[in-house]
Amino acid sequence: MKFFYSLIKKVSYSLLLLLAVIVLNFLLLHIAPGDPVETLVAEMGGATPELIAQLRSDYGLDKSFPHQLLNYILRMAKGDLGMSFTYDQPVVKLIMGRLAATMILVLTALMLAVFLGTILGIMAAQKPKSFFSGFVTLISLAGYSAPVFWTGIMLLILFSYLVPIFPSFGMYEVGSSGNMLSYFLDVLHHLVLPALTLASIYLAVYSRIARASMMDVLGSDYIRTARSKGLSERVVVYKHALKNAVLPVITMAGLQFSQLIAGAVVVETVFSWPGMGQMAFEAILRRDHTLLLGILFFSTLIVIVVNLLTDMSYRLLDPRIK
Amino acid sequence: MADDVKMNEIAAPSRRFLEAWYMFASNKAALLGLGLGILIAGVTIFGPMIYPTDPFEMVGAPMSPPGEELLLGTDFLGRDILAGIVYGARTTVLVGFAATFFTLVIGILIGVLAGFYGGWVENLLMRVTEFFQVLPALLLAMVLVALFSPSLYTIIFAIGVVSWTPVARLTRAEFLKIKEREFVMAERAIGATNWSIMWKVMLPNAAPPLIVAATLGVGVAILFEAALSFLGLGDPNAFSWGYMIGASRDFIWDTWWAVTFPGLAIFVTVLSISLIGDGLNDALNPKLRLVK
Amino acid sequence: MRTKLRKWRTTFWLLSCMVLTMGFTSAYAGTPVRGGDLITGYGQFPSHFNHAIQSGAATAVPGCNIFASLVETNTKFEPVPYLAKSWEVSSDGLTYTFHLVENATFHDGKPITSEDVAFSFEIVKANHSFGPSMLGPVDRVETPDKYTAVFKLNNPHPALFMVLSPALLPILPKHVYGDGQPIRKHPANTNPVGSGPFKLAEFKPGDYFILERNPNFFRPGQPYLDRIIGRRIKDPNANFIAMKKGDFHLAMFNGGLRLKQIESLKKEKHIVVTSKGYEAIAPVYFLEFNLRKEMFKDVRVRQAIAYAIDRKFITEKLHSGFSKAATGPLHSSFPWYTDQVNTYALNLEKANQLLDEAGYPKKADGYRFSATIAWYPGEPDSMDTLAAYMKPQLKKVGIDVQLKPPADFVSWYKHVAGWQHDMTMSNIYSWGDPMIGVHRLYLCDNQKHVVWTNTSGYCNKELDAIMAKASVETDFAERKALYAQFQQILTEDLPLIWTHEAPYQTIYHKNLNNVITSVWGAASPADKMYWTDGKMP
């Protein structure tokens, strides 16, 4: 019951956050130097004042500010994010077409970072003074300190140009006929470099958290008891300590999901990965406000949902959290 | 007992500083970071005097490789990469510090108010903080810079707006910790104003983790500037390392050096900052593990 | 194309002249063989495939493969039969009678008839942005029988055959597009039923499209290629690598590549680079002064800046020889062009001297004055790169240049159309005749709050009179003399500094044959294109 109550509370709070994002979107649209009518008029090479007035009323730009805001919220509530003028298609449709690519990239990178990060962190924690531990620290610092696009470009030069074992761009070979398996392998092949690049930053963060929490756990009474029972080190570490050490990593991963989505913008641009991030950059260059803000809204929506899920699963897993 | 220690710390900040320094100095990685940091600071301050080539000037043949005409070669316009790195240090470091300052101002203000007043003020401010946390930072920064047209000011502004939330949370957390401490109570008892308790008593005590956060923040801001410049949203009137990479990214196969060296410069700078930040973290907050 | 085409009448003239200057290699390298895919990268990607209602190469290039037209244009600016197997032109030039091939069908199997021609004419005239100008002289299309279409004109139209080519007048099926739905939002725009050599097989907006061979195409045996795959390319690097590795086979309109990359590709054994196929456009790039700003009112300041800019460096170093230095307002391919003008060869000493004379001495900081340069967004080689060059170069004569990068097209538009700029870089397409594409920049009464008009605020009554005369002069020599005066006056007054002419390049795999078969370049059907031995590399 308590869980149910907190769920309701969390969901309604998330809805409130969404509303705030919509209002922010609307405000940004207003700050923008060119409104849709100005863009149209510029592209038509000028227009008469009458036509401009007509267009303004067509676009509802002659209404009062609160009126426009209300209209905007109502439209968003109906799932209408407007039309993209560069693609001449509904924004929702465009985003849906790109969503899968971004999610594949982001989730793969996330899993890679969490998995590798935890493993590296644990191994380092077992021998904190060793060379290996220092090496992990160094790698994690390097991953964190290098600009992500630079890491990407370096990987491209190395593995797509000097030693061409991975494709340099895109998500799949268009036109290659084949079954599901070969398609899957094709995407996987294209995925390696972008996912590694995106994972590199977060790998650093996660391995440090995992190392720290593992060192904490290994020092606790609970593990000492396990050891004293004569269990092997492997069993102690991977069966008993792991569960406790991995929790903070997952929390952090949930918290940082929005940064991961943002990182995808850069990685997608470097590797021409056909996702939302790449589209966001194009939208900015071509000043397609509707599309850009649609992407901002959508990625925020994803983050909110992920946060909600992390939060709820955490509550289920760990009843001590209120 | 614990509070006695706190009181001592206030009484003897120099002792605490010395202790921290010993901790820091015993950390080899931190010292390496400090060494690199001093080197970069040297380049930033004295570099243009020692190597006075104008980075905008087309001094050599376009795309000449390192060592042929110039030490680090030239970019697609024939601009000296080394000159770019020397001058770019100023812009990059300037953006790093200015944006961090802006970040601190917003973050501390919100964190202090939330942590000190509690209640609905805290509630409201923390909701605002959470709101900014769910927005993908780089995406929002891109939107802001694009809307206001790229310049150093808009870049600094945008980085500040998207990266203050950790500072606010940290400040608030520290304030909540020390709010009920005796020395704060004592100040209240002698009738100190809220204002002076907030800024003169509590903030200095919350400083150590904030110093660490600020240090690491400079690195984050530099990475932000680089990413924005890479995406074509840099200030073309200011030679920054990010701008160099962004300008040459279409030519990476022909002039790998024009992308590699500025990237390396960013990498070394951020690495040095990270090492210093880690060292400070260990030295100032032995108990606190800062994850960023 | 963003520059509006108003009249096509005089285009024909220019096009005919160009024939003389072009040398063409043999069109056929061996016997065409069927087979293979063509993969090509698109910088600007089509949002639909109906170029009857949309100008611009992005739509026209795939569109020309999906839709056929009455005639094609060869490399000598002559019309050749396409859907029209023959035609007659009346002696007064007011009636054009076309006889259609009788076995041609649309992709849905229905026959192509004169009704469809008349319908397509109406659609283009009413909806294409060049429609009213290029089809203005045509009054109506009559359809005496199923396979005869008669164009009735009000005035002679020397460029009509150019207009009837695949790029401008695609033949649409009336039974599909004429079903009453508004043409701009017609579902068949993204899912076309065409008349041309290829059919749309797959389309993922903003990502890729696949065209496959139309087995019932009316030209026997053609097309030779199995499929044409168009992939959207955002990152020039990706296109560059793909071309270099041979994964992509063709890049048109520079394919979003930077000139340095094209130069590097040119060195590859398997790649051919050509500037042919863009004869009709002729773009001129320039640096514009806002003469309303105090320092630019003095002609000596403008001349000083002209002397400070090294065009040779721009064309040879920055553009790797792909561009040509401009000497004045007219493109050098124009028949009225003259090089008998002051060309302002690099002379920093003279530039400094002129600036001193104009009353702008160097101050303590080494600068005389500060000024901004804005530029049209979207052409990095001709704009961003040049801006990066201008800043240090003008510093040499003591001008502190502040670069004002365009946030986007609208911001730049508002800045320049609002006459706020100090200087801006921009370009125009010449569209065949000075009175169409060039006069608009200099006419006194064309100072509008619209870009690509006289935004510099220049006004010279003498020049206005010359332009007025040249617009009605029919004698070529007379007209050429007028334009010589025109060029001489402008190169003295310098409301703009014309920096360079930048032709587009087409880059393709050497095993690909019949790539450029028309002055329209890539905006023509690829039914004759084939792979050597019918195999993709």
CSV table of N, CA, C and O in Angstrom, one decimal, chain C residues 115-180:
chain,number,residue,atom,x,y,z
C,115,GLU,N,-2.9,13.8,-72.2
C,115,GLU,CA,-3.7,14.4,-71.0
C,115,GLU,C,-2.7,14.6,-69.9
C,115,GLU,O,-2.8,15.6,-69.2
C,116,ASP,N,-1.8,13.6,-69.7
C,116,ASP,CA,-0.9,13.7,-68.6
C,116,ASP,C,0.1,14.9,-68.8
C,116,ASP,O,0.5,15.5,-67.8
C,117,VAL,N,0.5,15.1,-70.1
C,117,VAL,CA,1.4,16.2,-70.4
C,117,VAL,C,0.7,17.5,-70.0
C,117,VAL,O,1.3,18.4,-69.4
C,118,ALA,N,-0.5,17.7,-70.5
C,118,ALA,CA,-1.3,18.9,-70.2
C,118,ALA,C,-1.4,19.1,-68.7
C,118,ALA,O,-1.2,20.2,-68.1
C,119,PHE,N,-1.7,18.0,-68.0
C,119,PHE,CA,-1.9,18.1,-66.5
C,119,PHE,C,-0.6,18.5,-65.9
C,119,PHE,O,-0.6,19.4,-65.0
C,120,SER,N,0.5,17.9,-66.3
C,120,SER,CA,1.8,18.2,-65.7
C,120,SER,C,2.2,19.7,-65.9
C,120,SER,O,2.8,20.3,-65.0
C,121,PHE,N,1.9,20.1,-67.1
C,121,PHE,CA,2.2,21.5,-67.4
C,121,PHE,C,1.5,22.5,-66.5
C,121,PHE,O,2.0,23.4,-65.9
C,122,GLU,N,0.2,22.2,-66.2
C,122,GLU,CA,-0.6,23.0,-65.3
C,122,GLU,C,0.0,23.0,-63.9
C,122,GLU,O,0.1,24.0,-63.2
C,123,ILE,N,0.3,21.8,-63.5
C,123,ILE,CA,0.9,21.6,-62.1
C,123,ILE,C,2.1,22.4,-61.9
C,123,ILE,O,2.3,23.2,-61.0
C,124,VAL,N,3.1,22.3,-62.9
C,124,VAL,CA,4.3,23.0,-62.8
C,124,VAL,C,4.1,24.5,-62.9
C,124,VAL,O,4.7,25.2,-62.1
C,125,LYS,N,3.3,24.9,-63.8
C,125,LYS,CA,3.1,26.4,-64.0
C,125,LYS,C,2.6,27.0,-62.7
C,125,LYS,O,2.9,28.1,-62.3
C,126,ALA,N,1.7,26.2,-62.0
C,126,ALA,CA,1.0,26.8,-60.9
C,126,ALA,C,1.8,26.6,-59.6
C,126,ALA,O,1.6,27.3,-58.6
C,127,ASN,N,2.6,25.6,-59.5
C,127,ASN,CA,3.2,25.2,-58.2
C,127,ASN,C,4.7,25.3,-58.1
C,127,ASN,O,5.2,25.4,-57.0
C,128,HIS,N,5.4,25.2,-59.2
C,128,HIS,CA,6.9,25.3,-59.1
C,128,HIS,C,7.3,26.8,-58.9
C,128,HIS,O,6.6,27.6,-59.5
C,129,SER,N,8.3,27.0,-58.1
C,129,SER,CA,8.6,28.4,-57.8
C,129,SER,C,9.1,29.1,-59.1
C,129,SER,O,9.0,30.3,-59.2
C,130,PHE,N,9.7,28.4,-60.1
C,130,PHE,CA,10.0,29.1,-61.3
C,130,PHE,C,8.8,29.1,-62.3
C,130,PHE,O,8.9,29.6,-63.4
C,131,GLY,N,7.8,28.4,-62.0
C,131,GLY,CA,6.7,28.1,-62.9
C,131,GLY,C,6.2,29.3,-63.7
C,131,GLY,O,6.2,29.3,-64.9
C,132,PRO,N,5.7,30.4,-63.0
C,132,PRO,CA,5.2,31.5,-63.7
C,132,PRO,C,6.2,32.1,-64.7
C,132,PRO,O,5.8,32.6,-65.8
C,133,SER,N,7.5,32.2,-64.3
C,133,SER,CA,8.4,32.8,-65.2
C,133,SER,C,8.8,31.9,-66.3
C,133,SER,O,8.8,32.3,-67.5
C,134,MET,N,9.1,30.6,-66.1
C,134,MET,CA,9.6,29.8,-67.2
C,134,MET,C,8.5,29.3,-68.1
C,134,MET,O,8.7,29.0,-69.2
C,135,LEU,N,7.2,29.3,-67.6
C,135,LEU,CA,6.1,28.8,-68.4
C,135,LEU,C,5.2,30.0,-68.7
C,135,LEU,O,4.1,29.7,-69.3
C,136,GLY,N,5.5,31.2,-68.3
C,136,GLY,CA,4.7,32.3,-68.5
C,136,GLY,C,4.2,32.5,-70.0
C,136,GLY,O,3.0,32.7,-70.2
C,137,PRO,N,5.2,32.4,-70.9
C,137,PRO,CA,4.8,32.6,-72.3
C,137,PRO,C,3.9,31.5,-72.9
C,137,PRO,O,3.3,31.7,-73.9
C,138,VAL,N,3.8,30.4,-72.2
C,138,VAL,CA,3.0,29.3,-72.7
C,138,VAL,C,1.5,29.5,-72.2
C,138,VAL,O,1.3,29.6,-71.0
C,139,ASP,N,0.6,29.6,-73.2
C,139,ASP,CA,-0.8,29.9,-72.8
C,139,ASP,C,-1.5,28.6,-72.3
C,139,ASP,O,-2.1,28.6,-71.3
C,140,ARG,N,-1.4,27.5,-73.2
C,140,ARG,CA,-2.1,26.3,-72.8
C,140,ARG,C,-1.5,25.2,-73.6
C,140,ARG,O,-0.7,25.3,-74.5
C,141,VAL,N,-1.9,23.9,-73.1
C,141,VAL,CA,-1.4,22.7,-73.9
C,141,VAL,C,-2.7,22.0,-74.4
C,141,VAL,O,-3.6,21.7,-73.6
C,142,GLU,N,-2.7,21.9,-75.7
C,142,GLU,CA,-3.9,21.2,-76.3
C,142,GLU,C,-3.6,19.7,-76.5
C,142,GLU,O,-2.5,19.3,-76.8
C,143,THR,N,-4.7,18.9,-76.5
C,143,THR,CA,-4.5,17.5,-76.6
C,143,THR,C,-5.5,17.0,-77.7
C,143,THR,O,-6.5,16.4,-77.4
C,144,PRO,N,-5.1,17.2,-79.0
C,144,PRO,CA,-6.0,16.8,-80.1
C,144,PRO,C,-6.2,15.2,-80.1
C,144,PRO,O,-7.2,14.8,-80.5
C,145,ASP,N,-5.2,14.4,-79.7
C,145,ASP,CA,-5.4,13.0,-79.6
C,145,ASP,C,-4.5,12.5,-78.5
C,145,ASP,O,-3.7,13.2,-77.9
C,146,LYS,N,-4.6,11.2,-78.2
C,146,LYS,CA,-3.9,10.6,-77.0
C,146,LYS,C,-2.4,10.8,-77.0
C,146,LYS,O,-1.8,10.9,-76.0
C,147,TYR,N,-1.8,10.8,-78.3
C,147,TYR,CA,-0.4,10.9,-78.3
C,147,TYR,C,0.2,12.2,-78.9
C,147,TYR,O,1.3,12.2,-79.5
C,148,THR,N,-0.7,13.2,-79.0
C,148,THR,CA,-0.2,14.5,-79.5
C,148,THR,C,-0.5,15.6,-78.5
C,148,THR,O,-1.6,15.7,-78.0
C,149,ALA,N,0.6,16.3,-78.1
C,149,ALA,CA,0.4,17.5,-77.2
C,149,ALA,C,0.9,18.7,-77.9
C,149,ALA,O,2.0,18.7,-78.5
C,150,VAL,N,0.0,19.8,-77.9
C,150,VAL,CA,0.4,21.0,-78.6
C,150,VAL,C,0.5,22.1,-77.6
C,150,VAL,O,-0.4,22.5,-76.9
C,151,PHE,N,1.7,22.7,-77.6
C,151,PHE,CA,1.9,23.9,-76.7
C,151,PHE,C,1.6,25.2,-77.5
C,151,PHE,O,2.2,25.4,-78.5
C,152,LYS,N,0.7,26.0,-76.9
C,152,LYS,CA,0.3,27.2,-77.6
C,152,LYS,C,1.0,28.4,-76.8
C,152,LYS,O,0.7,28.5,-75.6
C,153,LEU,N,1.8,29.2,-77.5
C,153,LEU,CA,2.5,30.3,-76.8
C,153,LEU,C,1.9,31.7,-77.1
C,153,LEU,O,1.4,31.9,-78.2
C,154,ASN,N,2.0,32.6,-76.2
C,154,ASN,CA,1.6,34.0,-76.4
C,154,ASN,C,2.8,34.7,-77.1
C,154,ASN,O,2.6,35.6,-77.9
C,155,ASN,N,4.0,34.4,-76.6
C,155,ASN,CA,5.2,35.1,-77.1
C,155,ASN,C,6.2,34.0,-77.4
C,155,ASN,O,6.2,32.9,-76.8
C,156,PRO,N,7.2,34.3,-78.3
C,156,PRO,CA,8.2,33.3,-78.6
C,156,PRO,C,9.0,33.0,-77.3
C,156,PRO,O,9.2,33.9,-76.4
C,157,HIS,N,9.5,31.8,-77.1
C,157,HIS,CA,10.2,31.4,-75.9
C,157,HIS,C,11.4,30.6,-76.3
C,157,HIS,O,11.3,29.4,-76.4
C,158,PRO,N,12.5,31.3,-76.5
C,158,PRO,CA,13.7,30.6,-77.0
C,158,PRO,C,14.2,29.5,-76.0
C,158,PRO,O,15.0,28.6,-76.5
C,159,ALA,N,13.8,29.5,-74.8
C,159,ALA,CA,14.4,28.5,-73.8
C,159,ALA,C,13.4,27.4,-73.5
C,159,ALA,O,13.5,26.7,-72.6
C,160,LEU,N,12.3,27.3,-74.4
C,160,LEU,CA,11.2,26.3,-74.0
C,160,LEU,C,11.7,24.9,-73.9
C,160,LEU,O,11.4,24.2,-73.0
C,161,PHE,N,12.7,24.5,-74.8
C,161,PHE,CA,13.1,23.1,-74.8
C,161,PHE,C,13.9,22.8,-73.5
C,161,PHE,O,13.9,21.7,-72.9
C,162,MET,N,14.6,23.9,-73.0
C,162,MET,CA,15.2,23.7,-71.7
C,162,MET,C,14.2,23.4,-70.6
C,162,MET,O,14.4,22.6,-69.7
C,163,VAL,N,13.1,24.2,-70.6
C,163,VAL,CA,12.1,24.0,-69.6
C,163,VAL,C,11.4,22.6,-69.7
C,163,VAL,O,11.0,22.1,-68.7
C,164,LEU,N,11.4,22.1,-70.9
C,164,LEU,CA,10.7,20.8,-71.0
C,164,LEU,C,11.6,19.6,-70.7
C,164,LEU,O,11.2,18.4,-70.8
C,165,SER,N,12.7,19.9,-70.2
C,165,SER,CA,13.7,18.8,-69.8
C,165,SER,C,13.3,18.2,-68.5
C,165,SER,O,12.5,18.7,-67.7
C,166,PRO,N,13.9,17.0,-68.2
C,166,PRO,CA,13.5,16.3,-67.0
C,166,PRO,C,13.6,17.1,-65.7
C,166,PRO,O,12.8,16.9,-64.8
C,167,ALA,N,14.6,18.0,-65.6
C,167,ALA,CA,14.7,18.7,-64.3
C,167,ALA,C,13.6,19.6,-64.0
C,167,ALA,O,13.3,19.9,-62.9
C,168,LEU,N,12.9,20.1,-65.1
C,168,LEU,CA,11.9,21.2,-64.8
C,168,LEU,C,10.5,20.8,-65.1
C,168,LEU,O,9.6,21.3,-64.5
C,169,LEU,N,10.3,19.9,-66.0
C,169,LEU,CA,8.9,19.5,-66.3
C,169,LEU,C,8.7,18.0,-66.4
C,169,LEU,O,8.5,17.4,-67.4
C,170,PRO,N,8.6,17.4,-65.2
C,170,PRO,CA,8.4,15.9,-65.1
C,170,PRO,C,6.9,15.6,-65.5
C,170,PRO,O,6.0,16.4,-65.2
C,171,ILE,N,6.7,14.5,-66.2
C,171,ILE,CA,5.3,14.1,-66.6
C,171,ILE,C,4.7,13.2,-65.5
C,171,ILE,O,5.2,12.1,-65.2
C,172,LEU,N,3.7,13.8,-64.8
C,172,LEU,CA,3.0,13.1,-63.7
C,172,LEU,C,1.8,12.4,-64.2
C,172,LEU,O,1.1,12.9,-65.1
C,173,PRO,N,1.4,11.3,-63.6
C,173,PRO,CA,0.1,10.6,-64.0
C,173,PRO,C,-1.1,11.4,-63.5
C,173,PRO,O,-1.2,11.7,-62.2
C,174,LYS,N,-1.9,11.8,-64.4
C,174,LYS,CA,-3.1,12.6,-64.0
C,174,LYS,C,-4.0,11.8,-63.1
C,174,LYS,O,-4.6,12.3,-62.1
C,175,HIS,N,-4.1,10.5,-63.4
C,175,HIS,CA,-5.1,9.7,-62.6
C,175,HIS,C,-4.6,9.5,-61.1
C,175,HIS,O,-5.4,9.0,-60.3
C,176,VAL,N,-3.3,9.8,-60.8
C,176,VAL,CA,-2.9,9.7,-59.5
C,176,VAL,C,-2.9,11.1,-58.8
C,176,VAL,O,-3.5,11.3,-57.8
C,177,TYR,N,-2.2,12.0,-59.4
C,177,TYR,CA,-2.0,13.3,-58.8
C,177,TYR,C,-3.2,14.2,-59.0
C,177,TYR,O,-3.3,15.3,-58.3
C,178,GLY,N,-4.1,13.9,-60.0
C,178,GLY,CA,-5.2,14.7,-60.2
C,178,GLY,C,-6.5,14.3,-59.6
C,178,GLY,O,-7.6,14.5,-60.0
C,179,ASP,N,-6.3,13.5,-58.4
C,179,ASP,CA,-7.5,13.0,-57.8
C,179,ASP,C,-8.2,13.9,-56.9
C,179,ASP,O,-9.1,13.5,-56.1
C,180,GLY,N,-7.8,15.2,-56.9
C,180,GLY,CA,-8.5,16.2,-56.1
C,180,GLY,C,-7.8,16.5,-54.8
C,180,GLY,O,-8.1,17.6,-54.2
